Tab-separated table of C-alpha atoms and ligand atoms in Angstrom:
chain	number	residue	atom	x	y	z
A	11	MET	CA	136.247	67.236	109.361
A	12	SER	CA	135.095	70.314	110.517
A	13	ARG	CA	135.680	72.377	113.996
A	14	LEU	CA	133.083	75.088	114.634
A	15	LEU	CA	132.913	77.705	116.930
A	16	VAL	CA	129.168	77.666	118.659
A	17	THR	CA	128.160	80.666	119.729
A	18	GLY	CA	125.851	81.008	122.653
A	19	GLY	CA	125.666	76.880	123.304
A	20	ALA	CA	125.180	76.681	126.930
A	21	GLY	CA	121.670	78.945	125.959
A	22	PHE	CA	119.076	76.019	124.596
A	23	ILE	CA	118.881	75.761	120.954
A	24	GLY	CA	122.177	76.514	121.231
A	25	SER	CA	123.002	73.945	123.589
A	26	ASN	CA	120.364	71.286	121.618
A	27	PHE	CA	122.299	71.795	118.727
A	28	VAL	CA	125.916	70.645	120.061
A	29	HIS	CA	124.018	67.404	121.302
A	30	TYR	CA	122.954	66.839	118.103
A	31	TRP	CA	126.659	67.799	116.233
A	32	LEU	CA	128.712	65.961	118.391
A	33	ASP	CA	125.601	62.584	117.838
A	34	GLN	CA	125.980	63.363	113.547
A	35	TYR	CA	129.350	64.028	113.783
A	36	PRO	CA	131.675	62.881	116.601
A	37	ASP	CA	134.710	63.474	114.592
A	38	ASP	CA	134.115	66.866	114.628
A	39	LEU	CA	135.172	69.487	117.085
A	40	VAL	CA	133.028	72.041	118.937
A	41	VAL	CA	134.079	74.955	120.386
A	42	VAL	CA	131.519	76.965	122.614
A	43	VAL	CA	131.803	79.870	123.673
A	44	ASP	CA	129.192	81.830	126.659
A	45	ALA	CA	128.746	84.883	128.465
A	46	LEU	CA	127.031	83.159	130.840
A	47	THR	CA	124.309	84.964	131.550
A	48	TYR	CA	120.829	84.451	133.297
A	49	ALA	CA	120.261	82.044	130.231
A	50	GLY	CA	123.144	80.551	129.722
A	51	ASN	CA	122.946	77.148	131.669
A	52	LEU	CA	126.509	74.928	131.352
A	53	GLU	CA	124.394	72.112	132.738
A	54	ASN	CA	122.562	72.080	129.699
A	55	LEU	CA	126.494	70.653	128.074
A	56	ALA	CA	126.725	68.355	130.765
A	57	GLN	CA	126.275	65.466	128.836
A	58	VAL	CA	129.315	66.389	126.599
A	59	GLN	CA	131.802	67.899	128.662
A	60	SER	CA	133.899	64.766	128.896
A	61	ASN	CA	134.335	64.061	125.041
A	62	PRO	CA	137.266	64.688	123.762
A	63	ASN	CA	136.129	67.003	120.798
A	64	TYR	CA	134.391	69.510	123.321
A	65	ARG	CA	135.580	72.561	124.963
A	66	PHE	CA	134.170	75.962	126.051
A	67	GLU	CA	135.772	78.752	126.901
A	68	HIS	CA	133.323	81.359	128.568
A	69	CYS	CA	133.646	84.704	127.134
A	70	ASP	CA	131.518	87.314	125.399
A	71	ILE	CA	131.554	87.160	121.814
A	72	ASN	CA	131.808	91.180	122.544
A	73	GLU	CA	135.072	90.678	123.197
A	74	THR	CA	136.692	90.249	119.704
A	75	GLU	CA	140.181	89.450	120.460
A	76	LYS	CA	139.120	86.476	122.209
A	77	MET	CA	137.354	85.625	119.210
A	78	GLN	CA	139.668	85.680	116.815
A	79	THR	CA	142.113	84.241	119.102
A	80	LEU	CA	140.147	80.770	119.607
A	81	LEU	CA	139.778	81.334	116.364
A	82	ARG	CA	143.129	80.807	115.312
A	83	ASP	CA	144.363	78.334	118.063
A	84	GLU	CA	141.813	75.803	117.265
A	85	ALA	CA	141.064	76.299	113.307
A	86	ILE	CA	137.528	77.393	113.148
A	87	ASP	CA	136.648	76.578	109.774
A	88	VAL	CA	132.485	77.390	110.573
A	89	ILE	CA	130.759	80.109	113.336
A	90	VAL	CA	127.598	79.035	113.482
A	91	ASN	CA	125.841	82.539	115.672
A	92	PHE	CA	122.939	81.581	118.495
A	93	ALA	CA	124.778	84.450	120.596
A	94	ALA	CA	121.281	86.640	121.329
A	95	GLU	CA	119.494	87.958	124.240
A	96	SER	CA	116.233	86.300	123.015
A	97	HIS	CA	113.127	87.190	125.385
A	98	VAL	CA	111.522	89.867	123.771
A	99	ASP	CA	109.189	90.658	127.284
A	100	ARG	CA	112.294	91.189	128.635
A	101	SER	CA	113.707	93.757	125.293
A	102	ILE	CA	110.261	95.743	125.753
A	103	GLU	CA	111.092	96.173	129.266
A	104	GLY	CA	115.351	97.394	128.917
A	105	PRO	CA	116.905	97.099	125.163
A	106	ASP	CA	120.073	98.122	125.703
A	107	ALA	CA	122.082	94.345	126.262
A	108	PHE	CA	119.664	93.746	123.152
A	109	ILE	CA	121.641	96.011	120.910
A	110	THR	CA	125.015	94.853	122.772
A	111	ALA	CA	124.443	90.872	122.390
A	112	ASN	CA	122.476	91.313	118.894
A	113	ILE	CA	124.020	94.290	117.135
A	114	LEU	CA	127.274	95.064	119.171
A	115	GLY	CA	127.859	91.676	119.901
A	116	THR	CA	127.497	90.024	115.904
A	117	HIS	CA	129.136	93.295	114.717
A	118	SER	CA	132.160	91.933	116.547
A	119	LEU	CA	132.008	88.269	115.757
A	120	LEU	CA	131.620	89.421	112.340
A	121	LYS	CA	134.765	91.747	112.596
A	122	ALA	CA	136.926	88.770	113.714
A	123	ALA	CA	135.616	86.261	111.719
A	124	ARG	CA	136.788	88.751	108.328
A	125	GLN	CA	139.748	89.913	110.552
A	126	VAL	CA	142.048	85.805	110.848
A	127	TRP	CA	139.898	84.213	107.980
A	128	LEU	CA	139.807	87.129	105.162
A	129	ILE	CA	142.564	89.593	105.549
A	130	GLU	CA	145.023	86.949	107.728
A	131	GLY	CA	144.156	84.878	104.957
A	132	ALA	CA	143.861	82.192	107.691
A	133	ASN	CA	141.089	80.159	105.520
A	134	PRO	CA	139.813	82.094	102.777
A	135	ASP	CA	137.826	79.949	100.588
A	136	ASN	CA	136.722	77.061	102.812
A	137	HIS	CA	135.218	78.684	106.135
A	138	ARG	CA	130.963	79.583	107.062
A	139	PHE	CA	129.794	82.078	109.190
A	140	HIS	CA	125.927	80.918	109.672
A	141	HIS	CA	123.891	82.935	111.198
A	142	VAL	CA	120.663	81.910	113.705
A	143	SER	CA	117.748	84.846	113.348
A	144	THR	CA	113.976	84.389	113.803
A	145	ASP	CA	110.475	84.886	112.019
A	146	GLU	CA	110.441	87.814	114.032
A	147	VAL	CA	112.278	89.920	112.010
A	148	TYR	CA	109.736	89.758	109.771
A	149	GLY	CA	106.933	91.805	111.703
A	150	SER	CA	103.245	90.289	112.212
A	151	LEU	CA	100.819	88.838	109.834
A	152	GLU	CA	97.048	89.511	109.771
A	153	SER	CA	94.611	85.483	109.967
A	154	GLU	CA	94.472	84.979	105.894
A	155	GLU	CA	98.154	86.279	105.450
A	156	PRO	CA	100.670	83.807	102.929
A	157	ALA	CA	104.022	82.574	105.906
A	158	PHE	CA	106.940	84.605	105.986
A	159	SER	CA	108.990	83.439	103.314
A	160	GLU	CA	112.265	85.423	102.724
A	161	GLN	CA	111.215	87.282	100.397
A	162	THR	CA	108.564	89.513	102.819
A	163	ALA	CA	110.109	92.642	103.600
A	164	TYR	CA	111.378	93.023	107.049
A	165	ALA	CA	109.234	94.684	109.662
A	166	PRO	CA	110.710	94.506	113.133
A	167	ASN	CA	108.190	95.373	115.393
A	168	SER	CA	109.592	94.985	119.743
A	169	PRO	CA	113.243	95.927	120.123
A	170	TYR	CA	114.418	92.133	119.943
A	171	SER	CA	113.046	92.089	116.895
A	172	ALA	CA	114.578	95.037	115.633
A	173	SER	CA	118.201	94.602	116.410
A	174	LYS	CA	117.833	90.775	115.254
A	175	ALA	CA	116.727	91.935	111.996
A	176	ALA	CA	120.088	94.508	112.205
A	177	SER	CA	122.468	91.849	113.802
A	178	ASP	CA	120.995	90.166	110.146
A	179	PHE	CA	121.785	93.376	107.703
A	180	LEU	CA	125.390	93.251	109.020
A	181	VAL	CA	125.791	89.521	107.749
A	182	ARG	CA	124.629	90.068	104.583
A	183	ALA	CA	126.484	93.273	104.667
A	184	TYR	CA	129.418	91.383	105.356
A	185	HIS	CA	129.168	88.928	102.408
A	186	HIS	CA	128.128	91.270	99.603
A	187	THR	CA	130.955	93.910	101.051
A	188	TYR	CA	134.408	91.561	101.978
A	189	GLY	CA	133.646	88.752	100.802
A	190	MET	CA	132.331	86.650	103.598
A	191	ASP	CA	131.188	82.900	103.434
A	192	VAL	CA	127.598	83.755	104.962
A	193	THR	CA	124.535	81.372	105.944
A	194	THR	CA	121.328	83.153	107.563
A	195	SER	CA	118.752	80.906	108.693
A	196	ASN	CA	114.874	82.508	110.326
A	197	CYS	CA	113.028	80.019	112.220
A	198	SER	CA	109.714	79.775	114.347
A	199	ASN	CA	109.390	79.231	117.546
A	200	ASN	CA	110.933	76.838	119.483
A	201	TYR	CA	110.621	74.083	122.435
A	202	GLY	CA	111.882	71.600	123.867
A	203	PRO	CA	114.621	70.585	126.347
A	204	TYR	CA	116.464	73.146	128.385
A	205	HIS	CA	114.055	75.990	127.066
A	206	PHE	CA	114.238	78.002	129.690
A	207	PRO	CA	111.278	79.198	131.908
A	208	GLU	CA	111.031	82.297	130.842
A	209	LYS	CA	109.327	81.630	127.588
A	210	LEU	CA	105.455	79.912	126.974
A	211	ILE	CA	106.054	76.157	127.294
A	212	PRO	CA	108.002	75.277	129.595
A	213	LEU	CA	106.547	78.947	131.882
A	214	VAL	CA	103.306	76.850	131.105
A	215	ILE	CA	104.756	73.415	132.444
A	216	THR	CA	106.797	74.454	135.115
A	217	ASN	CA	103.357	76.809	137.191
A	218	ILE	CA	101.407	74.295	136.148
A	219	LEU	CA	103.203	72.438	138.043
A	220	HIS	CA	103.709	74.530	141.257
A	221	GLY	CA	100.013	74.739	141.098
A	222	LYS	CA	101.197	79.017	140.087
A	223	ALA	CA	97.980	80.843	137.656
A	224	LEU	CA	99.268	81.096	133.769
A	225	PRO	CA	98.853	83.982	132.196
A	226	ILE	CA	97.355	84.505	129.151
A	227	TYR	CA	98.484	87.573	126.509
A	228	GLY	CA	95.055	89.846	126.102
A	229	ASP	CA	92.886	87.608	124.739
A	230	GLY	CA	95.340	84.677	124.101
A	231	LYS	CA	94.182	84.567	119.975
A	232	ASN	CA	97.451	84.936	118.969
A	233	ILE	CA	99.553	82.418	116.534
A	234	ARG	CA	102.807	81.446	116.909
A	235	ASP	CA	103.884	78.068	114.641
A	236	TRP	CA	106.020	75.901	116.692
A	237	LEU	CA	108.716	74.134	115.953
A	238	TYR	CA	111.025	70.881	117.800
A	239	VAL	CA	114.371	71.966	118.760
A	240	GLU	CA	116.246	69.047	117.257
A	241	ASP	CA	113.832	69.563	113.544
A	242	HIS	CA	116.113	73.132	113.836
A	243	ALA	CA	119.429	72.043	114.828
A	244	ARG	CA	118.821	69.441	111.371
A	245	GLY	CA	117.746	73.112	109.259
A	246	ILE	CA	120.837	74.315	110.201
A	247	ASP	CA	122.578	71.384	109.483
A	248	LEU	CA	121.492	71.319	106.115
A	249	THR	CA	122.074	75.300	105.778
A	250	ILE	CA	126.327	75.060	106.889
A	251	LYS	CA	125.988	71.444	104.765
A	252	LYS	CA	124.449	72.773	100.837
A	253	GLY	CA	123.304	76.991	101.849
A	254	ARG	CA	124.444	78.757	99.641
A	255	ALA	CA	126.756	81.295	100.245
A	256	GLY	CA	124.705	84.832	101.204
A	257	GLU	CA	121.506	83.643	100.977
A	258	THR	CA	118.583	82.730	103.844
A	259	TYR	CA	116.516	80.032	104.789
A	260	ASN	CA	113.127	79.824	106.377
A	261	ILE	CA	113.215	76.709	108.730
A	262	GLY	CA	109.548	76.307	110.383
A	263	GLY	CA	107.439	73.750	111.362
A	264	TRP	CA	104.669	74.326	108.798
A	265	ASN	CA	102.467	74.168	112.956
A	266	GLU	CA	100.223	77.046	113.615
A	267	TRP	CA	97.779	77.441	117.938
A	268	THR	CA	97.345	79.863	119.347
A	269	ASN	CA	98.599	80.381	122.510
A	270	ILE	CA	95.472	79.341	123.962
A	271	ASP	CA	94.927	76.306	122.609
A	272	ILE	CA	98.991	75.094	122.773
A	273	VAL	CA	98.215	76.441	127.499
A	274	LYS	CA	94.926	74.022	126.847
A	275	LEU	CA	96.704	72.048	125.368
A	276	VAL	CA	99.730	72.198	127.973
A	277	CYS	CA	97.415	71.132	130.823
A	278	GLN	CA	94.952	67.870	129.663
A	279	LEU	CA	98.218	66.220	129.151
A	280	MET	CA	99.658	66.977	131.962
A	281	ASP	CA	96.126	66.293	134.085
A	282	LYS	CA	96.112	62.698	132.186
A	283	ARG	CA	99.581	61.867	134.013
A	284	PHE	CA	98.922	62.394	136.643
A	285	ALA	CA	95.514	60.918	136.353
A	286	SER	CA	98.068	57.458	135.339
A	287	ASP	CA	100.597	58.003	137.383
A	288	GLU	CA	100.082	58.205	141.328
A	289	LEU	CA	104.247	59.104	142.359
A	290	LEU	CA	102.936	62.516	140.682
A	291	SER	CA	100.683	64.069	143.151
A	292	LYS	CA	103.376	62.916	145.149
A	293	ARG	CA	106.274	64.566	143.994
A	294	PHE	CA	103.908	68.008	142.804
A	295	PRO	CA	101.215	68.971	145.373
A	296	GLU	CA	101.309	72.084	144.556
A	297	CYS	CA	99.489	70.608	140.635
A	298	PRO	CA	95.749	71.376	140.626
A	299	ALA	CA	96.215	68.085	139.343
A	300	ALA	CA	96.843	66.573	142.545
A	301	ALA	CA	93.645	67.517	144.012
A	302	GLY	CA	91.624	65.976	141.407
A	303	LEU	CA	90.871	69.541	139.707
A	304	GLN	CA	92.304	70.855	136.088
A	305	SER	CA	95.342	73.019	135.413
A	306	GLU	CA	93.438	74.343	133.340
A	307	THR	CA	91.866	76.371	136.265
A	308	LEU	CA	94.715	78.305	136.431
A	309	ILE	CA	94.793	79.925	132.755
A	310	GLU	CA	94.327	83.805	134.269
A	311	PHE	CA	93.859	86.579	131.254
A	312	VAL	CA	96.584	89.497	132.284
A	313	ARG	CA	96.930	92.703	130.660
A	314	ASP	CA	98.367	92.142	126.632
A	315	ARG	CA	102.324	92.534	126.368
A	316	ALA	CA	103.171	96.391	124.051
A	317	GLY	CA	103.068	95.847	120.842
A	318	HIS	CA	102.141	92.249	121.114
A	319	ASP	CA	102.632	90.373	117.316
A	320	PHE	CA	99.782	88.738	116.516
A	321	ARG	CA	100.810	86.013	113.805
A	322	TYR	CA	103.965	84.072	112.950
A	323	ALA	CA	103.494	81.475	110.683
A	324	ILE	CA	106.648	80.571	108.464
A	325	ASP	CA	106.535	79.051	104.743
A	326	ALA	CA	109.713	76.146	104.526
A	327	SER	CA	109.289	75.748	100.613
A	328	TYR	CA	112.310	77.277	99.765
A	329	SER	CA	114.256	75.501	102.822
A	330	ASN	CA	112.233	72.538	101.465
A	331	ARG	CA	113.262	72.732	97.904
A	332	GLU	CA	116.734	74.092	97.756
A	333	LEU	CA	117.935	71.907	101.119
A	334	GLY	CA	115.842	69.128	101.781
A	335	TYR	CA	114.848	70.686	105.079
A	336	GLU	CA	111.375	69.475	106.778
A	337	PRO	CA	110.292	69.329	110.803
A	338	LYS	CA	110.638	65.501	111.177
A	339	VAL	CA	108.641	65.301	114.803
A	340	THR	CA	104.795	65.861	114.675
A	341	PHE	CA	104.203	67.925	117.463
A	342	GLU	CA	102.113	65.122	120.000
A	343	GLU	CA	105.219	63.333	119.623
A	344	GLY	CA	107.050	66.672	120.219
A	345	ILE	CA	105.440	68.041	123.303
A	346	GLU	CA	105.437	64.727	125.139
A	347	LYS	CA	108.559	64.190	124.921
A	348	THR	CA	109.003	67.901	126.096
A	349	LEU	CA	106.127	67.430	128.870
A	350	ASP	CA	108.919	63.671	129.588
A	351	TRP	CA	112.152	65.882	130.024
A	352	TYR	CA	110.604	68.429	132.089
A	353	LEU	CA	109.024	65.907	134.695
A	354	SER	CA	112.553	64.031	134.468
A	355	ASN	CA	114.835	67.135	134.958
A	356	GLU	CA	113.573	68.907	137.969
A	357	SER	CA	116.648	69.726	139.723
A	358	TRP	CA	117.493	71.139	136.317
A	359	TRP	CA	114.575	74.093	136.265
A	360	ARG	CA	114.024	73.955	139.993
A	361	ALA	CA	118.385	75.081	139.808
A	362	VAL	CA	116.980	78.272	136.620
A	363	MET	CA	114.099	79.553	138.702
A	364	ASP	CA	115.890	79.328	141.958
A	365	GLY	CA	118.432	81.481	141.392
A	366	SER	CA	121.189	78.629	142.873
A	367	TYR	CA	122.616	78.160	139.351
A	368	GLN	CA	123.055	81.394	138.551
A	369	ALA	CA	124.275	81.778	142.285
A	370	TRP	CA	126.536	79.205	140.597
A	371	ILE	CA	128.344	81.090	137.820
A	372	GLU	CA	129.014	84.012	139.854
A	373	THR	CA	131.769	82.342	142.225
A	374	ASN	CA	132.969	79.871	139.422
A	375	TYR	CA	133.092	82.384	136.042
A	376	LYS	CA	132.535	85.525	137.714
A	377	ALA	CA	135.303	86.128	140.546
A	378	ALA	CA	138.007	86.080	138.661
W	405	TDX	O1	103.393	84.303	130.427
W	405	TDX	C1	102.970	84.253	128.522
W	405	TDX	N1	101.840	85.015	128.441
W	405	TDX	C2	101.725	84.273	126.663
W	405	TDX	O2	100.916	85.068	126.788
W	405	TDX	C3	104.678	84.646	127.994
W	405	TDX	C4	105.665	84.100	128.150
W	405	TDX	C5	103.988	84.019	126.840
W	405	TDX	N2	102.588	84.084	125.676
W	405	TDX	C6	102.847	84.861	124.641
W	405	TDX	C7	103.519	85.498	124.069
W	405	TDX	C8	102.896	84.791	122.237
W	405	TDX	O3	102.461	85.344	122.102
W	405	TDX	O4	102.669	83.875	124.222
W	405	TDX	C9	103.469	83.880	122.921
W	405	TDX	C10	105.127	83.116	122.809
W	405	TDX	O5	106.221	83.694	123.584
W	405	TDX	P1	107.210	83.500	123.583
W	405	TDX	O6	107.542	82.477	124.128
W	405	TDX	O7	107.584	84.908	124.716
W	405	TDX	O8	108.345	83.165	122.854
W	405	TDX	P2	107.658	84.851	121.137
W	405	TDX	O9	107.439	86.339	121.719
W	405	TDX	O10	106.193	85.000	120.200
W	405	TDX	O11	108.971	85.096	120.284
W	405	TDX	C11	109.789	83.643	120.684
W	405	TDX	O12	109.618	83.073	118.981
W	405	TDX	C12	110.784	83.826	118.208
W	405	TDX	C13	111.314	82.870	121.066
W	405	TDX	O13	111.165	83.994	122.749
W	405	TDX	C14	112.182	84.392	120.622
W	405	TDX	O14	113.453	84.232	121.670
W	405	TDX	C15	112.177	84.123	119.260
W	405	TDX	O15	113.275	85.017	118.451
């Protein structure tokens, strides 16, 4: 039985991981820590709220002493660090929050873990600090280059990816210098339920339903490797259970798409839904499909993202060999499940988009 501290557990990937973990290991304890900034949402955890093996703590990983207290009081033996600012465009507008959350935050957590597990000796031999990172730390690939492997040199290009790279190095250093048992996973682009609608796929889904333009940066030929978020959770599970201390593992989807192709696919799937379900036209009258038009008419090519990485692709053969990791959800299946989720959870995305959830948080959590 394990006792997990999941940081950033109210975010997109973190909350999917919490659902996955409590499903797989119902006897384990999961303590979620989240600062509940704009992308963290307690609604993402509503389904586990009454689970006796789940607890929530509203705090920031930069509060080192609070982290130490939690590690002691809850006798935590596994930390899974999802807490991060993650949107590239926001990092271009304002890098400071990324330095604070991703670099200082990870370091604060490492210090807390070292203090409790190693210095106080609460758990010197049987702990694991798992750090969740991204393929963006490897930089950008040309069309013909081989996918990123664990041996690819780090070459981050945005303030976001640079801050993640720095945090990865700190995790590595705590293993080599202090003997902490750490693992890191570097994953490709995730998609699925609870994805905040500032990222490409949920933005396209919600904009289509509102009849709003679908902004494609540059020529739309940039390439990403997409993975259904539950497969990422399984990859992390395998890394925690089977990964070697000090090692990093790439987790990916073997699923490369240009942005324009993925946007067109989502448009086509949405049009099909509208054609087969009359109710959708009543619920979303602004959607082009409600007027018999194609959703693709909403596509607009816009100014490119500054320093836009051309291509990301993960070579997941090492994690396959070492951990038995492979994606299980096909892209066809995953994208349909994602569409279903957004169509069935309109109140979730409306609340995060109109700010009413953030207003609720301000009243209920920030006032004290
Ligand atoms: O409106 C848009 N139009 C557009 O063309 C948006 C939001 C994005 N894009 C492009 C930029 C990227 O090439 O789509 C691609 C995907 O963009 P994002 O969803 O912003 O993701 P990306 O920049 O690839 O980074 C993601 O993958 C790695 C996550 O946001 C990171 O947190 C993760 O580390």
